[in-house]
Short mmCIF file of C-alpha atoms and ligand atoms in Angstrom, two decimals:
data_model
loop_
_atom_site.label_atom_id
_atom_site.label_comp_id
_atom_site.label_asym_id
_atom_site.label_seq_id
_atom_site.Cartn_x
_atom_site.Cartn_y
_atom_site.Cartn_z
CA UNK A 1 -31.76 212.80 51.72
CA UNK A 2 -31.37 214.92 54.85
CA UNK A 3 -33.38 213.21 57.62
CA UNK A 4 -35.31 211.36 54.98
CA UNK A 5 -38.68 210.12 56.17
CA UNK A 6 -40.76 208.81 53.28
CA UNK A 7 -44.09 208.83 55.09
CA UNK A 8 -43.91 212.54 55.86
CA UNK A 9 -43.59 213.19 52.12
CA UNK A 10 -46.56 211.06 51.08
CA UNK A 11 -49.97 212.72 50.85
CA UNK A 12 -52.22 211.72 53.75
CA UNK A 13 -54.96 210.36 51.45
CA UNK A 14 -52.42 208.04 49.81
CA UNK A 15 -51.01 206.92 53.16
CA UNK A 16 -54.52 206.05 54.25
CA UNK A 17 -55.63 204.56 50.94
CA UNK A 18 -57.11 201.09 50.81
CA UNK A 19 -56.23 200.05 47.28
CA UNK A 20 -58.65 198.31 44.95
CA UNK A 21 -58.19 194.58 45.04
CA UNK A 22 -58.84 193.05 41.63
CA UNK A 23 -60.09 189.57 40.82
CA UNK A 24 -56.58 188.80 39.59
CA UNK A 25 -55.13 189.87 42.92
CA UNK A 26 -57.34 187.59 44.94
CA UNK A 27 -56.80 184.47 42.88
CA UNK A 28 -53.43 184.36 41.16
CA UNK A 29 -53.17 180.80 39.78
CA UNK A 30 -53.34 180.42 36.02
CA UNK A 31 -55.39 177.26 35.76
CA UNK A 32 -59.09 176.96 36.38
CA UNK A 33 -62.43 178.15 35.17
CA UNK A 34 -62.37 181.90 35.47
CA UNK A 35 -65.75 183.28 36.44
CA UNK A 36 -64.36 185.97 38.72
CA UNK A 37 -63.73 189.06 36.55
CA UNK A 38 -66.82 189.48 34.36
CA UNK A 39 -64.83 188.80 31.24
CA UNK A 40 -66.34 187.39 28.06
CA UNK A 41 -65.36 183.70 28.11
CA UNK A 42 -64.62 183.71 24.35
CA UNK A 43 -61.72 185.11 22.39
CA UNK A 44 -57.97 185.70 22.49
CA UNK A 45 -57.84 189.02 24.29
CA UNK A 46 -60.74 188.43 26.64
CA UNK A 47 -58.69 188.22 29.84
CA UNK A 48 -57.45 191.06 31.99
CA UNK A 49 -53.66 191.39 32.05
CA UNK A 50 -51.46 190.58 35.02
CA UNK A 51 -51.91 193.69 37.22
CA UNK A 52 -48.39 193.17 38.60
CA UNK A 53 -46.65 192.53 35.27
CA UNK A 54 -44.71 189.70 36.87
CA UNK A 55 -43.05 188.30 33.73
CA UNK A 56 -41.95 191.72 32.53
CA UNK A 57 -40.63 192.69 35.95
CA UNK A 58 -38.72 189.44 36.21
CA UNK A 59 -37.06 190.03 32.83
CA UNK A 60 -36.19 193.63 33.75
CA UNK A 61 -34.93 192.52 37.13
CA UNK A 62 -32.51 190.11 35.46
CA UNK A 63 -31.33 192.60 32.87
CA UNK A 64 -30.87 195.51 35.28
CA UNK A 65 -29.90 193.54 38.38
CA UNK A 66 -32.57 195.28 40.41
CA UNK A 67 -34.98 193.38 42.71
CA UNK A 68 -38.57 193.14 41.43
CA UNK A 69 -39.78 194.97 44.55
CA UNK A 70 -37.90 198.02 43.27
CA UNK A 71 -39.56 198.03 39.85
CA UNK A 72 -42.77 199.76 38.80
CA UNK A 73 -44.19 199.46 35.28
CA UNK A 74 -46.32 202.28 33.98
CA UNK A 75 -48.32 203.11 30.90
CA UNK A 76 -45.34 205.10 29.58
CA UNK A 77 -43.05 207.34 31.65
CA UNK A 78 -45.78 209.94 31.43
CA UNK A 79 -47.95 207.84 33.73
CA UNK A 80 -45.03 207.59 36.16
CA UNK A 81 -44.68 211.40 36.20
CA UNK A 82 -48.38 211.77 36.97
CA UNK A 83 -48.19 209.19 39.76
CA UNK A 84 -45.30 211.01 41.41
CA UNK A 85 -47.50 214.08 41.72
CA UNK A 86 -50.50 212.12 42.91
CA UNK A 87 -48.46 210.42 45.63
CA UNK A 88 -46.20 213.21 46.84
CA UNK A 89 -47.71 216.58 45.97
CA UNK A 90 -50.79 217.90 47.69
CA UNK A 91 -52.68 220.15 45.23
CA UNK A 92 -52.52 223.87 46.03
CA UNK A 93 -50.05 223.28 48.81
CA UNK A 94 -46.93 221.42 47.72
CA UNK A 95 -44.35 222.51 45.20
CA UNK A 96 -42.16 220.86 42.61
CA UNK A 97 -38.85 222.05 41.15
CA UNK A 98 -38.30 221.87 37.41
CA UNK A 99 -35.10 222.87 35.62
CA UNK A 100 -35.88 224.19 32.13
CA UNK A 101 -35.19 223.81 29.30
CA UNK A 102 -36.36 220.25 29.89
CA UNK A 103 -39.12 217.78 29.12
CA UNK A 104 -42.43 219.65 29.04
CA UNK A 105 -44.64 217.09 30.74
CA UNK A 106 -43.12 217.68 34.19
CA UNK A 107 -44.75 221.09 34.17
CA UNK A 108 -47.97 220.14 32.35
CA UNK A 109 -48.48 217.24 34.73
CA UNK A 110 -47.88 219.61 37.70
CA UNK A 111 -50.52 221.94 36.26
CA UNK A 112 -53.00 219.09 35.80
CA UNK A 113 -52.42 218.08 39.39
CA UNK A 114 -52.64 221.69 40.57
CA UNK A 115 -49.13 221.66 42.02
CA UNK A 116 -47.08 224.85 42.11
CA UNK A 117 -43.99 224.83 39.90
CA UNK A 118 -40.71 226.47 40.89
CA UNK A 119 -38.54 226.93 37.81
CA UNK A 120 -34.79 226.89 38.40
CA UNK A 121 -33.28 227.18 34.91
CA UNK A 122 -30.21 225.23 33.87
CA UNK A 123 -27.11 227.45 33.63
CA UNK A 124 -25.45 228.43 30.35
CA UNK A 125 -23.73 225.05 30.27
CA UNK A 126 -27.17 223.41 30.64
CA UNK A 127 -26.17 222.18 34.10
CA UNK A 128 -28.12 222.29 37.37
CA UNK A 129 -27.91 225.35 39.61
CA UNK A 130 -27.71 223.26 42.76
CA UNK A 131 -27.34 226.09 45.27
CA UNK A 132 -30.42 227.80 43.90
CA UNK A 133 -32.38 224.54 43.90
CA UNK A 134 -31.46 223.87 47.52
CA UNK A 135 -32.61 227.34 48.54
CA UNK A 136 -36.23 226.27 47.89
CA UNK A 137 -38.42 223.94 49.87
CA UNK A 138 -40.26 221.49 47.63
CA UNK A 139 -41.68 217.97 47.73
CA UNK A 140 -39.91 216.78 44.64
CA UNK A 141 -37.66 217.70 41.76
CA UNK A 142 -37.50 216.31 38.24
CA UNK A 143 -34.10 216.18 36.55
CA UNK A 144 -33.60 214.71 33.12
CA UNK A 145 -30.24 213.14 32.24
CA UNK A 146 -29.44 212.98 29.37
CA UNK A 147 -31.67 216.02 29.14
CA UNK A 148 -34.37 216.60 26.55
CA UNK A 149 -34.03 218.87 24.52
CA UNK A 150 -30.40 219.82 25.25
CA UNK A 151 -28.96 216.30 24.89
CA UNK A 152 -26.31 216.59 27.63
CA UNK A 153 -25.97 214.57 30.80
CA UNK A 154 -26.28 216.39 34.12
CA UNK A 155 -23.44 216.59 36.61
CA UNK A 156 -23.82 216.96 40.36
CA UNK A 157 -27.10 215.08 40.59
CA UNK A 158 -25.56 213.19 43.47
CA UNK A 159 -25.22 216.36 45.52
CA UNK A 160 -28.94 216.83 45.02
CA UNK A 161 -29.60 213.30 46.22
CA UNK A 162 -27.57 214.00 49.36
CA UNK A 163 -28.93 217.43 50.19
CA UNK A 164 -32.44 217.81 48.77
CA UNK A 165 -35.08 216.97 51.36
CA UNK A 166 -37.68 215.61 48.93
CA UNK A 167 -37.99 213.05 46.16
CA UNK A 168 -35.42 213.31 43.34
CA UNK A 169 -36.73 211.89 40.09
CA UNK A 170 -33.96 211.23 37.58
CA UNK A 171 -35.50 210.77 34.14
CA UNK A 172 -33.18 208.46 32.22
CA UNK A 173 -35.33 207.89 29.17
CA UNK A 174 -32.24 208.46 26.97
CA UNK A 175 -29.70 206.58 29.10
CA UNK A 176 -29.19 203.79 26.55
CA UNK A 177 -27.64 206.29 24.13
CA UNK A 178 -25.19 207.57 26.73
CA UNK A 179 -21.75 206.26 27.66
CA UNK A 180 -22.33 207.57 31.19
CA UNK A 181 -23.52 205.61 34.20
CA UNK A 182 -27.14 205.08 35.14
CA UNK A 183 -28.31 206.11 38.61
CA UNK A 184 -29.71 202.62 39.06
CA UNK A 185 -26.42 201.84 40.79
CA UNK A 186 -27.25 204.41 43.45
CA UNK A 187 -30.70 203.13 44.40
CA UNK A 188 -29.47 201.33 47.51
CA UNK A 189 -27.69 204.42 48.71
CA UNK A 190 -30.50 206.98 48.28
CA UNK A 191 -34.03 206.29 49.56
CA UNK A 192 -35.23 209.55 47.95
CA UNK A 193 -34.21 208.48 44.42
CA UNK A 194 -36.64 207.49 41.66
CA UNK A 195 -35.06 206.53 38.32
CA UNK A 196 -37.33 206.60 35.26
CA UNK A 197 -36.61 204.69 32.07
CA UNK A 198 -38.74 203.82 29.08
CA UNK A 199 -39.33 201.40 26.22
CA UNK A 200 -40.27 204.34 23.98
CA UNK A 201 -36.83 205.46 22.83
CA UNK A 202 -33.91 203.00 22.40
CA UNK A 203 -36.20 199.97 22.76
CA UNK A 204 -38.31 201.07 19.82
CA UNK A 205 -41.71 200.73 21.47
CA UNK A 206 -43.11 204.27 21.63
CA UNK A 207 -46.37 202.87 20.26
CA UNK A 208 -46.69 200.33 23.06
CA UNK A 209 -46.51 202.77 26.03
CA UNK A 210 -44.31 201.11 28.63
CA UNK A 211 -42.38 203.19 31.15
CA UNK A 212 -40.46 201.99 34.17
CA UNK A 213 -39.67 203.48 37.56
CA UNK A 214 -36.97 202.08 39.84
CA UNK A 215 -36.91 203.10 43.48
CA UNK A 216 -36.77 201.81 47.04
CA UNK A 217 -39.43 199.16 47.68
CA UNK A 218 -41.52 201.46 49.94
CA UNK A 219 -41.77 204.07 47.15
CA UNK A 220 -42.66 201.35 44.63
CA UNK A 221 -45.35 200.05 47.02
CA UNK A 222 -46.97 203.51 47.06
CA UNK A 223 -46.90 203.60 43.28
CA UNK A 224 -48.47 200.15 43.07
CA UNK A 225 -51.31 201.01 45.35
CA UNK A 226 -52.04 204.28 43.54
CA UNK A 227 -52.03 203.04 39.93
CA UNK A 228 -55.15 201.81 38.13
CA UNK A 229 -55.29 198.02 38.61
CA UNK A 230 -54.67 197.02 34.99
CA UNK A 231 -52.60 200.02 33.92
CA UNK A 232 -50.38 198.15 31.46
CA UNK A 233 -52.27 196.23 28.78
CA UNK A 234 -51.42 192.62 27.95
CA UNK A 235 -50.33 193.74 24.47
CA UNK A 236 -47.92 196.29 25.93
CA UNK A 237 -46.50 193.78 28.39
CA UNK A 238 -46.00 191.19 25.68
CA UNK A 239 -44.29 193.62 23.32
CA UNK A 240 -41.89 194.82 26.02
CA UNK A 241 -41.11 191.25 27.02
CA UNK A 242 -40.48 190.34 23.39
CA UNK A 243 -38.08 193.28 22.98
CA UNK A 244 -36.16 192.25 26.10
CA UNK A 245 -35.83 188.72 24.80
CA UNK A 246 -34.08 189.99 21.64
CA UNK A 247 -31.14 191.93 23.08
CA UNK A 248 -29.03 191.45 19.93
CA UNK A 249 -31.59 193.34 17.87
CA UNK A 250 -31.57 196.13 20.46
CA UNK A 251 -27.77 196.35 20.33
CA UNK A 252 -27.74 196.34 16.54
CA UNK A 253 -30.21 199.21 16.23
CA UNK A 254 -28.51 201.13 19.01
CA UNK A 255 -25.11 200.93 17.32
CA UNK A 256 -26.58 202.17 14.02
CA UNK A 257 -28.22 205.10 15.80
CA UNK A 258 -24.99 206.02 17.58
CA UNK A 259 -23.00 205.78 14.34
CA UNK A 260 -25.57 207.96 12.62
CA UNK A 261 -25.47 210.47 15.46
CA UNK A 262 -21.73 210.87 14.87
CA UNK A 263 -22.27 211.22 11.14
CA UNK A 264 -24.92 213.91 11.66
CA UNK A 265 -22.62 215.72 14.08
CA UNK A 266 -19.76 215.72 11.60
CA UNK A 267 -21.86 216.90 8.68
CA UNK A 268 -24.09 219.40 10.44
CA UNK A 269 -21.10 221.13 11.99
CA UNK A 270 -19.86 222.25 8.58
CA UNK A 271 -23.12 223.69 7.26
CA UNK A 272 -23.17 227.49 6.92
CA UNK A 273 -26.66 227.67 8.50
CA UNK A 274 -25.44 225.92 11.67
CA UNK A 275 -24.20 228.27 14.39
CA UNK A 276 -23.71 225.74 17.12
CA UNK A 277 -24.10 222.04 17.63
CA UNK A 278 -24.58 220.90 21.20
CA UNK A 279 -22.90 217.62 22.21
CA UNK A 280 -25.44 214.83 22.70
CA UNK A 281 -25.68 211.74 24.89
CA UNK A 282 -29.12 211.03 23.43
CA UNK A 283 -30.67 210.03 20.08
CA UNK A 284 -31.18 213.62 19.00
CA UNK A 285 -29.11 216.74 18.40
CA UNK A 286 -29.86 220.26 19.50
CA UNK A 287 -28.70 222.52 16.71
CA UNK A 288 -28.56 226.28 16.79
CA UNK A 289 -29.19 227.61 13.31
CA UNK A 290 -29.38 231.02 11.67
CA UNK A 291 -33.18 231.13 11.74
CA UNK A 292 -34.97 228.17 13.33
CA UNK A 293 -38.52 229.16 12.32
CA UNK A 294 -37.52 229.59 8.71
CA UNK A 295 -35.50 226.39 8.47
CA UNK A 296 -38.14 224.40 10.31
CA UNK A 297 -40.77 225.49 7.77
CA UNK A 298 -38.40 224.88 4.88
CA UNK A 299 -37.91 221.30 6.06
CA UNK A 300 -41.64 220.77 6.60
CA UNK A 301 -42.21 221.79 2.98
CA UNK A 302 -39.72 219.06 2.01
CA UNK A 303 -41.61 216.61 4.24
CA UNK A 304 -38.79 216.40 6.78
CA UNK A 305 -40.18 217.08 10.23
CA UNK A 306 -37.87 218.15 13.04
CA UNK A 307 -38.79 219.78 16.35
CA UNK A 308 -38.63 223.56 16.43
CA UNK A 309 -37.38 224.47 19.92
CA UNK A 310 -36.98 228.17 19.17
CA UNK A 311 -39.41 229.03 21.95
CA UNK A 312 -37.28 227.24 24.57
CA UNK A 313 -33.73 227.61 23.27
CA UNK A 314 -33.38 230.46 20.81
CA UNK A 315 -32.99 229.43 17.18
CA UNK A 316 -32.60 225.78 18.03
CA UNK A 317 -33.95 222.76 16.25
CA UNK A 318 -34.05 219.35 17.89
CA UNK A 319 -33.29 216.71 15.32
CA UNK A 320 -33.91 213.03 16.07
CA UNK A 321 -31.40 210.58 14.61
CA UNK A 322 -33.26 208.62 11.93
CA UNK A 323 -32.30 205.79 9.60
CA UNK A 324 -29.25 206.32 7.36
CA UNK A 325 -31.58 207.16 4.43
CA UNK A 326 -33.62 209.63 6.48
CA UNK A 327 -30.51 211.37 7.77
CA UNK A 328 -29.09 211.59 4.26
CA UNK A 329 -32.29 213.26 3.03
CA UNK A 330 -32.21 215.71 5.96
CA UNK A 331 -28.59 216.65 5.23
CA UNK A 332 -29.23 216.98 1.51
CA UNK A 333 -32.12 219.34 2.15
CA UNK A 334 -30.21 221.38 4.72
CA UNK A 335 -27.31 221.80 2.31
CA UNK A 336 -29.69 223.51 -0.11
CA UNK A 337 -30.87 226.13 2.40
CA UNK A 338 -29.52 229.57 1.68
CA UNK A 339 -27.79 231.22 4.58
C1 PLP B 401 -40.13 210.80 25.57
C2 PLP B 401 -39.92 211.23 26.96
C3 PLP B 401 -40.77 210.80 27.99
C4 PLP B 401 -42.04 210.05 27.75
O1 PLP B 401 -41.77 208.71 27.69
P1 PLP B 401 -42.95 207.66 27.52
O2 PLP B 401 -42.39 206.46 28.20
O3 PLP B 401 -43.13 207.47 26.06
O4 PLP B 401 -44.17 208.20 28.19
C5 PLP B 401 -40.43 211.12 29.30
N1 PLP B 401 -39.34 211.85 29.59
C6 PLP B 401 -38.54 212.30 28.60
C7 PLP B 401 -37.36 213.11 28.96
C8 PLP B 401 -38.82 212.04 27.27
O5 PLP B 401 -38.05 212.56 26.32
#
């Protein structure tokens, strides 16, 4: 946040951009005869969605106690990641810092946008190497807390917010599974902070594609002007709104998942094939086993699919917490594996 000046971080073409103004921007009432958007006048799904997702933002604003001007809704968090690059990182000039092992799309999206990646690996505790990070000059950094695939929450992110000169994106897609605090509380304090959350994990809507970014209103305004006009479909918006209006269902599922996470932790720990079980603040467990490739394939043959992370953390499988029946089947199969 040192001498933070947002406009110097934004790409010149985005600063100068005159955004597309849609028919639904120019007339925003909901009564009338709509002959302004070249829609088919017949049908149930014939109308373009609200480009500003007003109802969804209002519901999120109430739940999170964040003003609507600080909320951006994307077509999944993956669209938010892409937008960050398009707004802040000039291709073939600017750089981004990524702290592996972490979510793979930060780097893929940098490659798509032709932005140079500086990798500063997490230390052996899977924590940030802040001094190393601060020794580089970059436009932005992605940190994931709780982190995918390691499952732990990151400490010292706040030092990054204070001392890093660029945009700090804190990916909180797993925050609902964590007892720790969200960085949403720090938005007012740090104008360089972008917090990402999603409907894909705890909210059970991975199929709908709804991701959210929270940031200062000037950052959100840049995201709004850079996104495609109707980026979030009406179906997506409605599903997310429906989920938010059933908080008891959300809490019920969440508590089952957390209970099941504890059960998996207890039972996996005692298996002879398990070398190490990493503590998790998310809805998955990173498990170091005797031979990840072998056990992964063994499980596939039993029609139990986990994520083989051997290539990123040696001999580790990432196992998502499933239903009680699914977890039972997983454990039963793992108990049969010979050491
Ligand atoms: C799943 C995941 C995403 C993608 O979320 P979508 O909202 O489904 O695009 C982003 N970041 C992390 C860390 C994830 O695990």
